[in-house]
CSV table of C-alpha atoms in Angstrom, one decimal:
chain,number,residue,atom,x,y,z
L,59,MET,CA,34.7,104.4,6.6
L,60,LYS,CA,38.1,106.1,6.6
L,61,THR,CA,41.0,103.7,6.3
L,62,LEU,CA,44.6,104.5,7.1
L,63,ILE,CA,47.0,102.2,5.3
L,64,VAL,CA,50.3,102.3,7.3
L,65,VAL,CA,52.9,100.8,5.0
L,66,SER,CA,56.2,99.7,6.5
L,67,HIS,CA,58.7,98.8,3.7
L,68,PRO,CA,62.3,100.1,3.3
L,69,THR,CA,62.4,99.5,-0.4
L,70,LEU,CA,58.8,100.1,-1.5
L,71,ASP,CA,59.5,100.9,-5.2
L,72,GLN,CA,61.2,97.5,-5.6
L,73,SER,CA,58.3,95.6,-4.2
L,74,GLN,CA,55.9,94.2,-6.9
L,75,THR,CA,53.4,93.3,-4.1
L,76,GLN,CA,53.3,96.8,-2.6
L,77,GLN,CA,53.0,98.5,-6.0
L,78,PHE,CA,50.1,96.2,-6.8
L,79,LEU,CA,48.4,97.0,-3.5
L,80,LYS,CA,49.1,100.7,-4.0
L,81,ALA,CA,47.3,100.7,-7.4
L,82,SER,CA,44.5,98.7,-5.8
L,83,ALA,CA,44.0,101.2,-3.0
L,84,ALA,CA,44.2,104.2,-5.3
L,85,THR,CA,40.6,103.9,-6.5
L,86,ILE,CA,39.2,104.0,-2.9
L,87,ALA,CA,38.5,107.6,-2.0
L,88,ASP,CA,38.4,107.0,1.7
L,89,ALA,CA,41.7,105.1,1.9
L,90,THR,CA,44.9,107.0,2.8
L,91,TRP,CA,48.2,105.4,1.7
L,92,HIS,CA,50.8,106.3,4.3
L,93,HIS,CA,54.3,105.1,3.6
L,94,LEU,CA,56.3,105.2,6.9
L,95,ASP,CA,59.8,105.0,5.5
L,96,ALA,CA,59.1,108.1,3.4
L,97,SER,CA,57.7,110.0,6.4
L,98,LEU,CA,60.9,109.9,8.5
L,99,PRO,CA,61.6,111.6,10.8
L,100,PHE,CA,58.1,111.4,12.2
L,101,ASP,CA,56.1,114.5,13.2
L,102,PRO,CA,54.2,112.8,16.1
L,103,ALA,CA,51.4,115.4,16.1
L,104,GLN,CA,50.8,115.0,12.4
L,105,GLU,CA,50.9,111.2,12.6
L,106,GLN,CA,48.5,111.2,15.6
L,107,ALA,CA,46.1,113.4,13.6
L,108,LEU,CA,46.1,110.7,10.9
L,109,LEU,CA,45.4,108.0,13.5
L,110,ARG,CA,42.5,110.0,15.0
L,111,ALA,CA,40.9,110.6,11.6
L,112,ALA,CA,40.9,106.9,10.8
L,113,ASP,CA,38.1,104.4,11.5
L,114,ARG,CA,40.3,101.5,10.3
L,115,ILE,CA,44.1,101.2,10.7
L,116,ILE,CA,46.0,98.8,8.5
L,117,PHE,CA,49.5,97.7,9.3
L,118,GLN,CA,50.9,96.6,5.9
L,119,PHE,CA,54.4,95.1,5.7
L,120,PRO,CA,56.5,92.2,4.4
L,121,LEU,CA,57.5,89.7,7.1
L,122,TYR,CA,61.2,90.1,7.8
L,123,TRP,CA,62.7,87.7,10.4
L,124,TYR,CA,59.2,86.9,11.6
L,125,ALA,CA,58.3,90.5,12.4
L,126,ALA,CA,57.6,93.8,10.7
L,127,PRO,CA,60.4,96.1,9.3
L,128,ALA,CA,61.8,98.6,11.8
L,129,SER,CA,59.8,101.6,10.6
L,130,LEU,CA,56.6,100.2,12.0
L,131,TYR,CA,58.1,99.7,15.5
L,132,GLN,CA,59.6,103.2,15.3
L,133,TRP,CA,56.2,104.6,14.4
L,134,LEU,CA,54.6,102.8,17.3
L,135,ASP,CA,57.3,103.8,19.7
L,136,GLU,CA,57.2,107.5,18.8
L,137,VAL,CA,53.6,108.1,17.7
L,138,TRP,CA,51.6,105.7,19.9
L,139,VAL,CA,52.6,107.4,23.1
L,140,ARG,CA,50.3,107.2,26.1
L,141,SER,CA,48.6,110.6,25.6
L,142,ALA,CA,47.8,109.7,22.0
L,143,VAL,CA,46.2,106.4,22.8
L,144,TYR,CA,44.4,107.1,26.2
L,145,ASP,CA,42.8,110.0,27.8
L,146,ALA,CA,41.1,110.3,31.2
L,147,HIS,CA,38.0,108.6,29.9
L,148,GLY,CA,39.7,105.5,28.4
L,149,GLY,CA,41.1,104.5,25.1
L,150,LEU,CA,41.1,107.0,22.2
L,151,LEU,CA,41.2,104.2,19.6
L,152,THR,CA,38.3,102.2,21.1
L,153,GLY,CA,35.8,101.3,18.4
L,154,LYS,CA,38.3,101.5,15.5
L,155,SER,CA,39.5,98.4,13.9
L,156,LEU,CA,43.0,97.1,13.1
L,157,GLY,CA,43.9,95.0,10.1
L,158,LEU,CA,47.2,93.4,9.1
L,159,VAL,CA,48.2,93.0,5.4
L,160,VAL,CA,51.3,90.9,5.4
L,161,ASN,CA,53.2,89.5,2.5
L,162,LEU,CA,55.5,86.5,2.8
L,163,GLY,CA,58.5,85.4,0.7
L,164,GLN,CA,57.8,81.8,1.8
L,165,PRO,CA,54.7,79.7,1.3
L,166,ALA,CA,52.0,80.4,3.9
L,167,ARG,CA,51.5,76.7,4.5
L,168,GLY,CA,55.0,76.6,6.1
L,169,TYR,CA,53.8,78.6,9.0
L,170,GLN,CA,52.4,75.9,11.2
L,171,LEU,CA,53.6,73.2,13.6
L,172,GLY,CA,55.7,70.8,11.6
L,173,GLY,CA,55.8,73.2,8.7
L,174,ALA,CA,59.0,74.6,7.2
L,175,GLU,CA,58.8,77.6,9.6
L,176,GLY,CA,57.5,75.6,12.6
L,177,VAL,CA,55.4,78.5,14.0
L,178,SER,CA,52.0,79.9,13.1
L,179,LEU,CA,51.3,83.4,11.8
L,180,SER,CA,48.8,83.8,14.7
L,181,GLU,CA,51.7,83.2,17.2
L,182,LEU,CA,54.0,85.6,15.3
L,183,PHE,CA,51.3,88.3,15.2
L,184,SER,CA,50.5,88.0,18.9
L,185,PRO,CA,52.2,91.3,19.7
L,186,PHE,CA,49.8,93.1,17.3
L,187,ALA,CA,46.8,91.2,18.8
L,188,ALA,CA,48.0,92.3,22.3
L,189,LEU,CA,48.3,95.9,21.1
L,190,ALA,CA,44.8,95.8,19.7
L,191,ARG,CA,43.4,94.3,22.9
L,192,LYS,CA,45.2,96.9,25.0
L,193,THR,CA,44.0,99.9,23.0
L,194,GLY,CA,40.4,98.8,22.3
L,195,LEU,CA,40.9,98.1,18.6
L,196,ARG,CA,38.8,95.4,17.0
L,197,MET,CA,41.3,93.1,15.2
L,198,LEU,CA,40.5,91.7,11.8
L,199,ALA,CA,41.8,88.3,10.6
L,200,PRO,CA,45.0,89.1,8.7
L,201,LEU,CA,45.1,89.3,4.9
L,202,VAL,CA,48.1,87.2,4.1
L,203,ILE,CA,49.8,87.3,0.6
L,204,ASP,CA,52.3,84.7,-0.1
L,205,GLN,CA,54.8,84.6,-3.0
L,206,PHE,CA,52.9,87.3,-5.0
L,207,SER,CA,55.3,87.1,-8.0
L,208,TYR,CA,54.6,83.3,-8.4
L,209,GLN,CA,50.8,83.9,-8.5
L,210,ASP,CA,48.9,83.9,-11.8
L,211,GLU,CA,46.6,86.6,-13.1
L,212,ALA,CA,43.5,85.1,-11.6
L,213,ALA,CA,45.1,85.0,-8.2
L,214,HIS,CA,46.0,88.6,-8.6
L,215,GLN,CA,42.4,89.5,-9.4
L,216,LYS,CA,41.2,87.7,-6.4
L,217,LEU,CA,43.7,89.5,-4.3
L,218,LEU,CA,42.6,92.9,-5.7
L,219,VAL,CA,39.0,92.1,-4.6
L,220,ALA,CA,40.0,90.8,-1.2
L,221,TYR,CA,42.2,93.8,-0.5
L,222,GLN,CA,39.6,96.4,-1.5
L,223,GLN,CA,37.1,94.6,0.6
L,224,TYR,CA,39.6,94.5,3.5
L,225,LEU,CA,40.0,98.2,3.3
L,226,THR,CA,36.3,99.0,3.1
L,227,LEU,CA,34.0,96.4,4.7
L,228,ALA,CA,33.1,96.5,8.4
L,229,HIS,CA,33.6,92.7,8.5
L,230,PRO,CA,35.6,91.6,5.4
L,231,ASP,CA,35.1,87.9,6.3
L,232,LYS,CA,31.3,88.1,6.1
L,233,LEU,CA,29.8,86.6,3.0
L,234,SER,CA,26.8,89.0,3.1
L,235,GLU,CA,29.0,92.1,3.1
L,236,GLN,CA,31.1,90.6,0.3
L,237,ALA,CA,27.9,90.1,-1.8
L,238,ASP,CA,26.8,93.7,-1.1
L,239,TRP,CA,30.2,94.9,-2.2
L,240,TRP,CA,29.8,93.1,-5.6
L,241,LEU,CA,26.4,94.7,-6.1
L,242,ASP,CA,27.9,98.1,-5.4
L,243,GLN,CA,30.6,97.4,-7.9
L,244,LEU,CA,28.1,96.4,-10.6
L,245,ALA,CA,25.8,99.3,-9.9
L,246,ASP,CA,28.8,101.6,-10.7
L,247,LEU,CA,29.3,100.0,-14.1
L,248,GLY,CA,26.2,101.4,-15.8
L,249,ASP,CA,22.9,100.2,-17.2
L,250,GLN,CA,23.8,96.9,-18.6
L,251,ALA,CA,25.7,95.8,-15.5
L,252,ALA,CA,22.9,97.3,-13.4
L,253,LEU,CA,20.6,94.7,-14.9
L,254,VAL,CA,23.0,91.9,-13.9
L,255,GLY,CA,23.3,93.6,-10.5
L,256,GLN,CA,19.5,93.6,-10.1
L,257,THR,CA,19.4,89.9,-10.8
L,258,LEU,CA,22.1,89.3,-8.3
L,259,ALA,CA,20.4,91.5,-5.8
L,260,THR,CA,17.2,89.4,-6.2
L,261,ARG,CA,19.2,86.2,-5.8
L,262,GLN,CA,20.9,87.6,-2.7
L,263,GLU,CA,17.4,88.4,-1.2
L,264,THR,CA,16.3,84.9,-2.0
L,265,LEU,CA,19.5,83.5,-0.3
L,266,VAL,CA,18.8,85.6,2.7
L,267,HIS,CA,15.2,84.3,2.9
L,268,LEU,CA,16.4,80.8,2.5
L,269,GLN,CA,19.0,81.3,5.3
L,270,GLU,CA,16.2,82.7,7.5
L,271,THR,CA,14.0,79.7,6.8
L,272,ILE,CA,16.9,77.3,7.6
L,273,ASN,CA,17.6,79.2,10.8
L,274,GLU,CA,13.9,78.9,11.8
L,275,LEU,CA,14.0,75.2,11.1
L,276,LYS,CA,17.1,74.8,13.2
L,277,GLU,CA,15.6,76.7,16.1
L,278,GLY,CA,12.6,74.4,15.8
L,279,GLU,CA,14.9,71.4,16.2
L,280,GLU,CA,16.5,72.8,19.2
L,281,ASP,CA,13.3,73.4,21.1
X,30,MET,CA,82.7,82.1,26.0
X,31,LYS,CA,82.4,85.5,24.2
X,32,THR,CA,79.1,87.2,24.7
X,33,LEU,CA,77.7,90.0,22.6
X,34,ILE,CA,75.1,92.1,24.5
X,35,VAL,CA,73.0,93.7,21.8
X,36,VAL,CA,71.1,96.5,23.6
X,37,SER,CA,68.2,98.2,22.0
X,38,HIS,CA,67.0,101.2,23.9
X,39,PRO,CA,66.3,104.7,22.6
X,40,THR,CA,67.0,106.5,25.9
X,41,LEU,CA,69.6,104.3,27.6
X,42,ASP,CA,70.9,106.9,30.0
X,43,GLN,CA,67.5,107.4,31.5
X,44,SER,CA,67.0,103.7,32.1
X,45,GLN,CA,67.9,102.6,35.7
X,46,THR,CA,67.5,99.0,34.7
X,47,GLN,CA,70.0,99.3,31.7
X,48,GLN,CA,72.5,101.3,33.8
X,49,PHE,CA,72.4,98.5,36.4
X,50,LEU,CA,72.9,95.8,33.8
X,51,LYS,CA,75.7,97.8,32.2
X,52,ALA,CA,77.6,98.0,35.5
X,53,SER,CA,76.9,94.3,36.1
X,54,ALA,CA,78.3,93.4,32.7
X,55,ALA,CA,81.4,95.6,33.0
X,56,THR,CA,83.3,93.2,35.2
X,57,ILE,CA,83.0,90.4,32.7
X,58,ALA,CA,86.0,90.5,30.4
X,59,ASP,CA,84.5,88.4,27.6
X,60,ALA,CA,81.2,90.3,27.4
X,61,THR,CA,80.9,93.1,24.8
X,62,TRP,CA,78.2,95.8,25.5
X,63,HIS,CA,76.9,97.0,22.2
X,64,HIS,CA,74.3,99.7,22.2
X,65,LEU,CA,72.5,99.7,18.9
X,66,ASP,CA,70.9,103.2,19.1
X,67,ALA,CA,74.4,104.7,19.6
X,68,SER,CA,75.7,102.7,16.5
X,69,LEU,CA,73.4,104.2,13.9
X,70,PRO,CA,73.8,104.2,11.0
X,71,PHE,CA,75.0,100.6,11.0
X,72,ASP,CA,78.1,99.5,9.3
X,73,PRO,CA,76.9,96.1,8.3
X,74,ALA,CA,80.4,94.6,7.8
X,75,GLN,CA,81.5,95.8,11.3
X,76,GLU,CA,78.3,94.6,12.9
X,77,GLN,CA,78.6,91.2,11.2
X,78,ALA,CA,82.2,90.9,12.5
X,79,LEU,CA,80.8,91.3,16.0
X,80,LEU,CA,78.2,88.7,15.4
X,81,ARG,CA,80.8,86.2,14.0
X,82,ALA,CA,83.1,86.7,17.0
X,83,ALA,CA,80.4,85.9,19.5
X,84,ASP,CA,79.5,82.5,21.0
X,85,ARG,CA,76.4,84.0,22.7
X,86,ILE,CA,74.2,86.7,21.4
X,87,ILE,CA,71.9,88.5,23.8
X,88,PHE,CA,69.0,90.7,22.7
X,89,GLN,CA,68.5,93.1,25.5
X,90,PHE,CA,65.6,95.5,25.5
X,91,PRO,CA,62.5,97.0,27.2
X,92,LEU,CA,59.2,95.7,26.0
X,93,TYR,CA,57.5,98.5,24.0
X,94,TRP,CA,54.0,97.6,22.7
X,95,TYR,CA,54.7,93.9,23.2
X,96,ALA,CA,57.9,94.0,21.0
X,97,ALA,CA,61.4,95.3,21.0
X,98,PRO,CA,62.2,98.9,20.2
X,99,ALA,CA,62.8,99.7,16.5
X,100,SER,CA,66.6,99.6,16.6
X,101,LEU,CA,66.7,95.9,17.1
X,102,TYR,CA,64.5,95.3,14.1
X,103,GLN,CA,66.6,97.7,12.0
X,104,TRP,CA,69.7,95.9,13.1
X,105,LEU,CA,68.2,92.5,12.1
X,106,ASP,CA,67.0,93.9,8.8
X,107,GLU,CA,70.3,95.5,7.8
X,108,VAL,CA,72.9,93.2,9.4
X,109,TRP,CA,71.4,89.8,9.4
X,110,VAL,CA,71.3,89.6,5.6
X,111,ARG,CA,71.3,86.2,4.0
X,112,SER,CA,75.1,86.1,3.3
X,113,ALA,CA,75.9,87.0,6.9
X,114,VAL,CA,73.7,84.2,8.3
X,115,TYR,CA,74.2,81.4,5.8
X,116,ASP,CA,76.9,80.2,3.5
X,117,ALA,CA,76.9,77.3,1.0
X,118,HIS,CA,77.5,74.8,3.9
X,119,GLY,CA,74.6,76.0,6.1
X,120,GLY,CA,74.1,78.4,9.0
X,121,LEU,CA,77.0,80.5,10.0
X,122,LEU,CA,75.4,81.0,13.5
X,123,THR,CA,74.9,77.3,14.1
X,124,GLY,CA,76.2,76.3,17.5
X,125,LYS,CA,76.0,79.8,19.0
X,126,SER,CA,73.3,80.6,21.6
X,127,LEU,CA,70.7,83.3,21.8
X,128,GLY,CA,69.5,84.9,25.0
X,129,LEU,CA,66.8,87.5,25.7
X,130,VAL,CA,67.1,90.0,28.5
X,131,VAL,CA,63.8,91.8,28.7
X,132,ASN,CA,62.6,94.4,31.1
X,133,LEU,CA,58.9,95.1,31.7
X,134,GLY,CA,57.1,98.1,33.0
X,135,GLN,CA,54.2,95.9,34.1
X,136,PRO,CA,54.3,92.9,36.5
X,137,ALA,CA,55.4,89.7,34.8
X,138,ARG,CA,52.4,87.8,36.2
X,139,GLY,CA,50.1,89.9,33.9
X,140,TYR,CA,51.5,88.1,30.9
X,141,GLN,CA,49.3,85.0,30.9
X,142,LEU,CA,45.8,83.9,29.9
X,143,GLY,CA,43.4,85.8,32.1
X,144,GLY,CA,46.2,88.1,33.3
X,145,ALA,CA,46.2,91.9,32.8
X,146,GLU,CA,48.0,91.5,29.4
X,147,GLY,CA,46.2,88.4,28.3
X,148,VAL,CA,49.1,87.0,26.4
X,149,SER,CA,52.2,85.0,27.5
X,150,LEU,CA,55.8,86.3,27.0
X,151,SER,CA,56.5,83.0,25.2
X,152,GLU,CA,53.9,83.9,22.6
X,153,LEU,CA,55.2,87.5,22.3
X,154,PHE,CA,58.7,86.2,21.9
X,155,SER,CA,57.8,83.6,19.3
X,156,PRO,CA,59.4,85.7,16.4
X,157,PHE,CA,62.7,85.5,18.2
X,158,ALA,CA,62.3,81.7,18.8
X,159,ALA,CA,61.6,81.3,15.1
X,160,LEU,CA,64.7,83.4,14.2
X,161,ALA,CA,66.8,81.2,16.5
X,162,ARG,CA,65.3,78.0,15.0
X,163,LYS,CA,65.9,79.2,11.4
X,164,THR,CA,69.5,80.2,12.0
X,165,GLY,CA,70.6,77.3,14.1
X,166,LEU,CA,70.9,79.3,17.4
X,167,ARG,CA,70.2,77.5,20.6
X,168,MET,CA,67.7,79.7,22.5
X,169,LEU,CA,68.0,80.2,26.2
X,170,ALA,CA,64.9,80.8,28.5
X,171,PRO,CA,64.5,84.6,28.6
X,172,LEU,CA,65.8,86.5,31.6
X,173,VAL,CA,62.8,88.7,32.5
X,174,ILE,CA,63.1,91.8,34.8
X,175,ASP,CA,59.9,93.3,35.8
X,176,GLN,CA,59.5,96.7,37.6
X,177,PHE,CA,63.1,97.1,38.4
X,178,SER,CA,62.7,100.4,40.3
X,179,TYR,CA,60.2,98.8,42.7
X,180,GLN,CA,62.6,96.0,43.6
X,181,ASP,CA,64.5,96.0,46.9
X,182,GLU,CA,68.2,95.7,47.3
X,183,ALA,CA,68.1,91.9,47.8
X,184,ALA,CA,66.2,91.5,44.5
X,185,HIS,CA,68.8,93.6,42.8
X,186,GLN,CA,71.6,91.5,44.1
X,187,LYS,CA,69.8,88.3,42.9
X,188,LEU,CA,69.4,90.0,39.5
X,189,LEU,CA,73.1,90.8,39.3
X,190,VAL,CA,74.0,87.2,39.9
X,191,ALA,CA,71.3,85.9,37.5
X,192,TYR,CA,72.5,88.3,34.8
X,193,GLN,CA,76.2,87.5,35.1
X,194,GLN,CA,75.3,83.8,35.0
X,195,TYR,CA,73.1,84.4,31.9
X,196,LEU,CA,76.1,86.1,30.2
X,197,THR,CA,78.6,83.4,31.0
X,198,LEU,CA,77.2,80.0,31.7
X,199,ALA,CA,76.6,77.5,28.9
X,200,HIS,CA,73.2,76.6,30.6
X,201,PRO,CA,72.2,79.4,33.0
X,202,ASP,CA,69.2,77.4,34.2
X,203,LYS,CA,71.3,74.4,35.4
X,204,LEU,CA,71.8,74.3,39.1
X,205,SER,CA,75.2,72.5,38.8
X,206,GLU,CA,76.6,75.3,36.6
X,207,GLN,CA,75.2,77.9,39.0
X,208,ALA,CA,77.0,76.1,41.9
X,209,ASP,CA,80.3,76.0,40.0
X,210,TRP,CA,79.9,79.7,39.2
X,211,TRP,CA,79.6,80.5,43.0
X,212,LEU,CA,82.7,78.4,43.6
X,213,ASP,CA,84.6,80.4,41.0
X,214,GLN,CA,83.4,83.7,42.5
X,215,LEU,CA,84.6,82.6,46.0
X,216,ALA,CA,87.9,81.3,44.7
X,217,ASP,CA,88.5,84.8,43.3
X,218,LEU,CA,88.0,86.4,46.7
X,219,GLY,CA,91.2,85.2,48.3
X,220,ASP,CA,92.3,82.8,51.1
X,221,GLN,CA,89.5,83.2,53.6
X,222,ALA,CA,86.8,82.9,51.0
X,223,ALA,CA,88.7,80.0,49.4
X,224,LEU,CA,88.2,78.1,52.6
X,225,VAL,CA,84.4,78.6,52.4
X,226,GLY,CA,84.7,77.8,48.7
X,227,GLN,CA,86.4,74.5,49.6
X,228,THR,CA,83.7,73.6,52.0
X,229,LEU,CA,81.0,74.4,49.4
X,230,ALA,CA,82.9,72.4,46.8
X,231,THR,CA,83.0,69.4,49.2
X,232,ARG,CA,79.2,69.8,49.8
X,233,GLN,CA,78.6,70.1,46.1
X,234,GLU,CA,80.5,66.8,45.5
X,235,THR,CA,78.4,65.2,48.3
X,236,LEU,CA,75.3,66.5,46.6
X,237,VAL,CA,76.4,65.0,43.2
X,238,HIS,CA,77.0,61.6,44.9
X,239,LEU,CA,73.7,61.7,46.6
X,240,GLN,CA,72.0,62.6,43.3
X,241,GLU,CA,73.8,59.7,41.6
X,242,THR,CA,72.7,57.3,44.4
X,243,ILE,CA,69.1,58.5,44.0
X,244,ASN,CA,69.3,58.1,40.2
X,245,GLU,CA,70.6,54.5,40.7
X,246,LEU,CA,67.7,53.7,43.1
X,247,LYS,CA,65.2,55.1,40.6
X,248,GLU,CA,66.6,53.1,37.8
X,249,GLY,CA,66.3,50.0,40.1
X,250,GLU,CA,62.6,50.9,40.6
X,251,GLU,CA,62.0,51.1,36.9
X,252,ASP,CA,63.5,47.7,36.1
């Protein structure tokens, strides 16, 4: 799967979060890091070629005043013109997926009714959901990073894994795909790790069998 | 009341809607028309002075991909910095009001669950509501203009009135303020109109009395 990471950030070099994500993405051959603010003025044809080549499009940005920075909107306004998004047969982006990777300066728990921000991220991201719906993109649940610089090393490692999975898995939220991802990682580590990987793979098969048995039992109950 | 009309539109001269609104605003002495795309690059100090001088701030834009054009976000990112919005005592914008004047290429009725767009304008505008909440601005119900070029002359006249009221009335949705606005307009038209105005003013007083009587009756019921 080819992933286009569309990064909107006016001061990328000063962002610890973005530098961390950039390093995390660098090991993934099929992921293209595309910093919008460094690509101005946009060449629409070139930008549209990037869009066409991607299977997954990621909008990656810090939340400024409850929205993305200006460059993302400028990119949408200038690049996502009608002819780039639809042809006579329908949506040109249909079948691709859209992900949001959003970092927050405030705690994520504030984004709810009665929270410090009083509004949910799902509400704030509704324009992106509407865009996905309109253009036939399958939208992924957002990957939200809050207060990166206050996180400890363990949290950063978890983020690295979650981000790499978000860039590469068809369904990043599915436990079975996450398990397969770990097996692939271990297989890459050589003989000793392969042994651990083999054990995990066997366990994973056992888990799948157990899950099937449970499902059969449940179906029996429903009859 | 001083009103700052912050217009975000990359091709203003080609927009019939915006040209109509510009002409409608031109007769209002206390309204400042401020076209963002013509003010780039922003001088933050100058922009902040405009903000400070205003009692009402209007964000006026066409809906592009369910959000405002890029220049509005750029203005927010560069001008609404922390020091311009808060001081040691709290919000510098507290007590001002925020209005949205948004024009749509699609029918407004499509913006609801089950409608062609599948999402409400209230959801799409939630980032602006959050911004108002955060900065102490009182938010007005948006003035939405759909498919201006398909509207007939009568609809355009109604829009002109609604827009001028939106720019000048403390509570543009209140019928009593709208009635007073009409009286002011008529008073300006000279002697003959003043007579009509006087009649309307008398009727308005009668209506207020009737309303008070009804309210008293209702209170009696509740006792």
